[in-house]
Short mmCIF file of C-alpha atoms in Angstrom, two decimals:
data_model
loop_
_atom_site.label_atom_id
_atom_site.label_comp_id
_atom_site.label_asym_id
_atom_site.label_seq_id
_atom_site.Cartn_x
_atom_site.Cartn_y
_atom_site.Cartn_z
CA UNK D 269 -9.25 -6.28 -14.75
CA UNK D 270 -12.60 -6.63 -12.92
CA UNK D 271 -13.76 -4.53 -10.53
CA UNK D 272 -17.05 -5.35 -7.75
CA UNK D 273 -17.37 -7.79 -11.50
CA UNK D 274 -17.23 -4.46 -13.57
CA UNK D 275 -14.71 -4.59 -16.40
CA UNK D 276 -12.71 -1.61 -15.53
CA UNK D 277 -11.29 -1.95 -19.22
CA UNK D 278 -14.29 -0.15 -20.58
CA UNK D 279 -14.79 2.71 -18.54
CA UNK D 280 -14.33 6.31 -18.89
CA UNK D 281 -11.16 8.07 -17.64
CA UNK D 282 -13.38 9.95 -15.35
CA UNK D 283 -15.26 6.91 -14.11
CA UNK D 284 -11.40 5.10 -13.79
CA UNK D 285 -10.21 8.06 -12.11
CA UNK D 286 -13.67 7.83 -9.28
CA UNK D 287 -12.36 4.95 -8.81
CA UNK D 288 -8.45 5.50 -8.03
CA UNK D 289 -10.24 8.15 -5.65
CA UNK D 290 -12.54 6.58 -4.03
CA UNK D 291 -11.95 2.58 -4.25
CA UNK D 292 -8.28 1.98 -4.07
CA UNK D 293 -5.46 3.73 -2.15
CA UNK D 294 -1.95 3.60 -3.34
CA UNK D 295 1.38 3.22 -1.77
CA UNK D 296 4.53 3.37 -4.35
CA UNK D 297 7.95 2.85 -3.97
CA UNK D 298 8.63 6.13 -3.99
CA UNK D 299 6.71 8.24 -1.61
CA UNK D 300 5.12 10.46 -4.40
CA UNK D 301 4.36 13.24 -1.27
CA UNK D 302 3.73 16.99 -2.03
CA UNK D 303 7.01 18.30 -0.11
CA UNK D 304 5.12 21.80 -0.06
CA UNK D 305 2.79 20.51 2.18
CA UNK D 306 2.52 19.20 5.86
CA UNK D 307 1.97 15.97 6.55
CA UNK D 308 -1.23 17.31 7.89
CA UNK D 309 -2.18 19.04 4.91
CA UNK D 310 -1.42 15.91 2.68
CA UNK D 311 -3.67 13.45 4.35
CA UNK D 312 -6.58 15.91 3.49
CA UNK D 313 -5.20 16.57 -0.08
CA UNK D 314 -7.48 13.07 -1.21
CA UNK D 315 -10.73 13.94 0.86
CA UNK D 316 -10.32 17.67 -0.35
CA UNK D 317 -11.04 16.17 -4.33
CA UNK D 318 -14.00 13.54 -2.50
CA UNK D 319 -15.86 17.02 -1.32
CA UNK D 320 -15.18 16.18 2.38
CA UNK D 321 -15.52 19.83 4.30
CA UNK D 322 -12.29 21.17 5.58
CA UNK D 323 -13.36 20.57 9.42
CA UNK D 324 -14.43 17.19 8.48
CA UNK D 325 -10.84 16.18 7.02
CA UNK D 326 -8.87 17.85 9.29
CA UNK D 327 -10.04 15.99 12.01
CA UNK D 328 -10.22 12.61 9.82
CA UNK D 329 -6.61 13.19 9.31
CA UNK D 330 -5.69 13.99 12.66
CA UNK D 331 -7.09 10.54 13.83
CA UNK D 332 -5.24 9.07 11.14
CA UNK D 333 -1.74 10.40 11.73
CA UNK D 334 -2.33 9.44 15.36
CA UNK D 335 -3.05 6.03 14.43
CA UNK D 336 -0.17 5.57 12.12
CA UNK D 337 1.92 7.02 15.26
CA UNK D 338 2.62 10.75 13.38
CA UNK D 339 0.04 12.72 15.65
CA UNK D 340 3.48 14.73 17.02
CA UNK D 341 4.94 15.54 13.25
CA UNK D 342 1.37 16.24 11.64
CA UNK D 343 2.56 20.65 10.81
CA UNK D 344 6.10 18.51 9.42
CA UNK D 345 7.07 18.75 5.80
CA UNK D 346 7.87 15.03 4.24
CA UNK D 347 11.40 16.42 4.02
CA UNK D 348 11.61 16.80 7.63
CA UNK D 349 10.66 13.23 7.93
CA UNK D 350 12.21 9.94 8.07
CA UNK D 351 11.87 7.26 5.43
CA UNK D 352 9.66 5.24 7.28
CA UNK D 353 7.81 8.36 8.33
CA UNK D 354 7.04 9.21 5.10
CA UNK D 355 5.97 5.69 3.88
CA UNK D 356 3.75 5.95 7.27
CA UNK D 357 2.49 9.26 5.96
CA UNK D 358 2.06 7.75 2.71
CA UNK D 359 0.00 5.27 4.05
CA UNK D 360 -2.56 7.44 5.96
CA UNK D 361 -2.75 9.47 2.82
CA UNK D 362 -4.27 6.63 0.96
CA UNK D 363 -6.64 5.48 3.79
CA UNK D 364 -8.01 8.93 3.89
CA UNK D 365 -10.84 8.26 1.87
CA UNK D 366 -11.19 4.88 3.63
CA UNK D 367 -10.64 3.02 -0.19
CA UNK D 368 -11.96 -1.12 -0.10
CA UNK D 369 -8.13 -2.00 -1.52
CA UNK D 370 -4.81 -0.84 -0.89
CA UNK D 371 -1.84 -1.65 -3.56
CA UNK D 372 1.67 -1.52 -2.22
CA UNK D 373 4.48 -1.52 -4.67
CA UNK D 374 7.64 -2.28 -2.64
CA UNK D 375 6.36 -0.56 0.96
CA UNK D 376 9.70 -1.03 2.47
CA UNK D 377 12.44 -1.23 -0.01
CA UNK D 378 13.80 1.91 1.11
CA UNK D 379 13.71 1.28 4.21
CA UNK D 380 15.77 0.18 7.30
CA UNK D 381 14.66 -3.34 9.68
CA UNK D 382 13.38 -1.19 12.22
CA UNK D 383 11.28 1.19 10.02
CA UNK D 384 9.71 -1.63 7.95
CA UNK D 385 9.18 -3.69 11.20
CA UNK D 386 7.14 -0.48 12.36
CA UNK D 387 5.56 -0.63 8.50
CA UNK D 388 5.03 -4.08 8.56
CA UNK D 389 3.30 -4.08 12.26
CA UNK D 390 0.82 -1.23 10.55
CA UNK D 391 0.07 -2.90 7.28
CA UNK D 392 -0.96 -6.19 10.09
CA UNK D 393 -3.50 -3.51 11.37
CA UNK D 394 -5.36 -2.60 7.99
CA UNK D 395 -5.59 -5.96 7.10
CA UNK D 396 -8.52 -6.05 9.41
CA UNK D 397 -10.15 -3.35 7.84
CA UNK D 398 -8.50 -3.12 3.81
CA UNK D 399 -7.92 -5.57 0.90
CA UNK D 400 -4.59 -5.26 0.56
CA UNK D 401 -2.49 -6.31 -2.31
CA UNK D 402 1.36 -6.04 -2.25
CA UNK D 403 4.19 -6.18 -5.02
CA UNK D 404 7.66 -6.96 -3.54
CA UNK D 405 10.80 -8.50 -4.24
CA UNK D 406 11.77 -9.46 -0.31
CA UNK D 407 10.75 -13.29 0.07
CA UNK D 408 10.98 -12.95 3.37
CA UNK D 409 8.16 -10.28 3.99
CA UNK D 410 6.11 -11.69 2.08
CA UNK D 411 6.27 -14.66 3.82
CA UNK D 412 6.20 -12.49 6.91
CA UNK D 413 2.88 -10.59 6.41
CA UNK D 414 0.80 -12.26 3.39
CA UNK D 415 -1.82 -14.58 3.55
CA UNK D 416 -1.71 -15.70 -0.16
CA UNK D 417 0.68 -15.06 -2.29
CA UNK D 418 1.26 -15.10 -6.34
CA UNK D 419 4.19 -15.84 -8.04
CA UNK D 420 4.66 -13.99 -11.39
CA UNK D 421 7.49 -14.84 -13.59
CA UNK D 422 7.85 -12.81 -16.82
CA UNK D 423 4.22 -11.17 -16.79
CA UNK D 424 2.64 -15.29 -15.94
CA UNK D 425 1.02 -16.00 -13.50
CA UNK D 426 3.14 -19.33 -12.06
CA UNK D 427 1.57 -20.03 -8.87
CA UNK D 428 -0.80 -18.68 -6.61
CA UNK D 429 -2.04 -20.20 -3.01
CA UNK D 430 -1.83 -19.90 0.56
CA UNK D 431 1.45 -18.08 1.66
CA UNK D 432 2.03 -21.41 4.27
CA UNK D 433 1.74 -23.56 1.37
CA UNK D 434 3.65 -21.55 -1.38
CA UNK D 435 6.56 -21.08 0.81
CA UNK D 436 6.99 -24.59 1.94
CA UNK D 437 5.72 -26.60 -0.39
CA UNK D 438 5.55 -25.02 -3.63
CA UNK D 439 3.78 -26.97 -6.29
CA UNK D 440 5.87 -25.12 -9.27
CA UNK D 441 9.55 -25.71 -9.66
CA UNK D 442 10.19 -22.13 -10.56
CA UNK D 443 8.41 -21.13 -7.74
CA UNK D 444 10.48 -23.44 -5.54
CA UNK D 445 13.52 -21.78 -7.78
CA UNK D 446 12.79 -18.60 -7.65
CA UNK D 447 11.53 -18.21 -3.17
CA UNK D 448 15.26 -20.50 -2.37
CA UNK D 449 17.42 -18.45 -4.56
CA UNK D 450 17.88 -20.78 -7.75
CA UNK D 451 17.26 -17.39 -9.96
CA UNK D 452 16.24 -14.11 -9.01
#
């Protein structure tokens, strides 16, 4: 795996850990929050390890959890939250330390139409602003909100183009299996 053409394969754990701080925010399946702490409090957890100064993150994650529409449920526990809250907690979390990529393993499986929609509408927002990679299963938001797309099979890499193209034209046939239901 390259990174800014840097073979991350050869670097230190400490150097590969700088970079999980500082370069690339993470949003799993699971929400993976610290249900001990507010949703305030967890949005300055990353910043607090970057040597931000406690006014500085406080207020960084205030204007985040306003922008991801949690200013009202910041002093919250993610148990007193809703699914979607959380994955929109989750997601201000990771753009605390305002990383170049964002990976997304399955954003919305566990969650209902209208919290993904809500989800969905935010991760159209960072695109502006985040290089955003995104693992899912759901065909139809990827088609939804990706502008490329890759389509693995079995750890290979099948196909990989414009989201447009792969979707209605596929040049592979297990990609044109696999995106109408043939397997999968």
């Amino acid at each position: 795996i390259f990174l800014k053409k840097n073979n991350i394969a050869h670097l230190s754990e400490s150097n590969l850990a700088q970079i999980r701080g500082r370069t690339i925010g993470f949003i799993f399946q699971q929400f993976n929050l610290i249900n001990t702490l507010s949703a305030l409090e967890n949005v300055t957890l990353p910043m607090l390890f970057q040597g931000v100064g406690k006014e500085e993150r406080t207020e960084i994650a205030k204007r985040i959890l306003e922008s991801v529409d949690l200013g009202d449920r910041m002093h919250h526990k993610p148990t007193e939250l809703s699914g979607g809250q959380q994955q929109r907690l989750c997601i201000a979390r990771a753009i605390a330390v305002n990383p170049e990529v964002i990976l997304m393993d399955e954003p919305c499986s566990a969650l209902d139409p209208i919290a993904t929609a809500k989800v969905e509408a935010l991760i159209e927002e960072l695109k502006g602003n985040y290089a955003i990679a995104i693992v899912t299963h759901s065909m139809q938001q990827a088609a939804r909100i990706s502008q490329k797309t890759a389509f693995f099979h079995l750890g290979e890499l099948v196909e990989l183009g414009d989201t447009t193209q792969i979707f209605t034209a596929p040049k592979e046939e297990r990609t044109r299996d696999y995106i109408t239901g043939r397997f999968g």
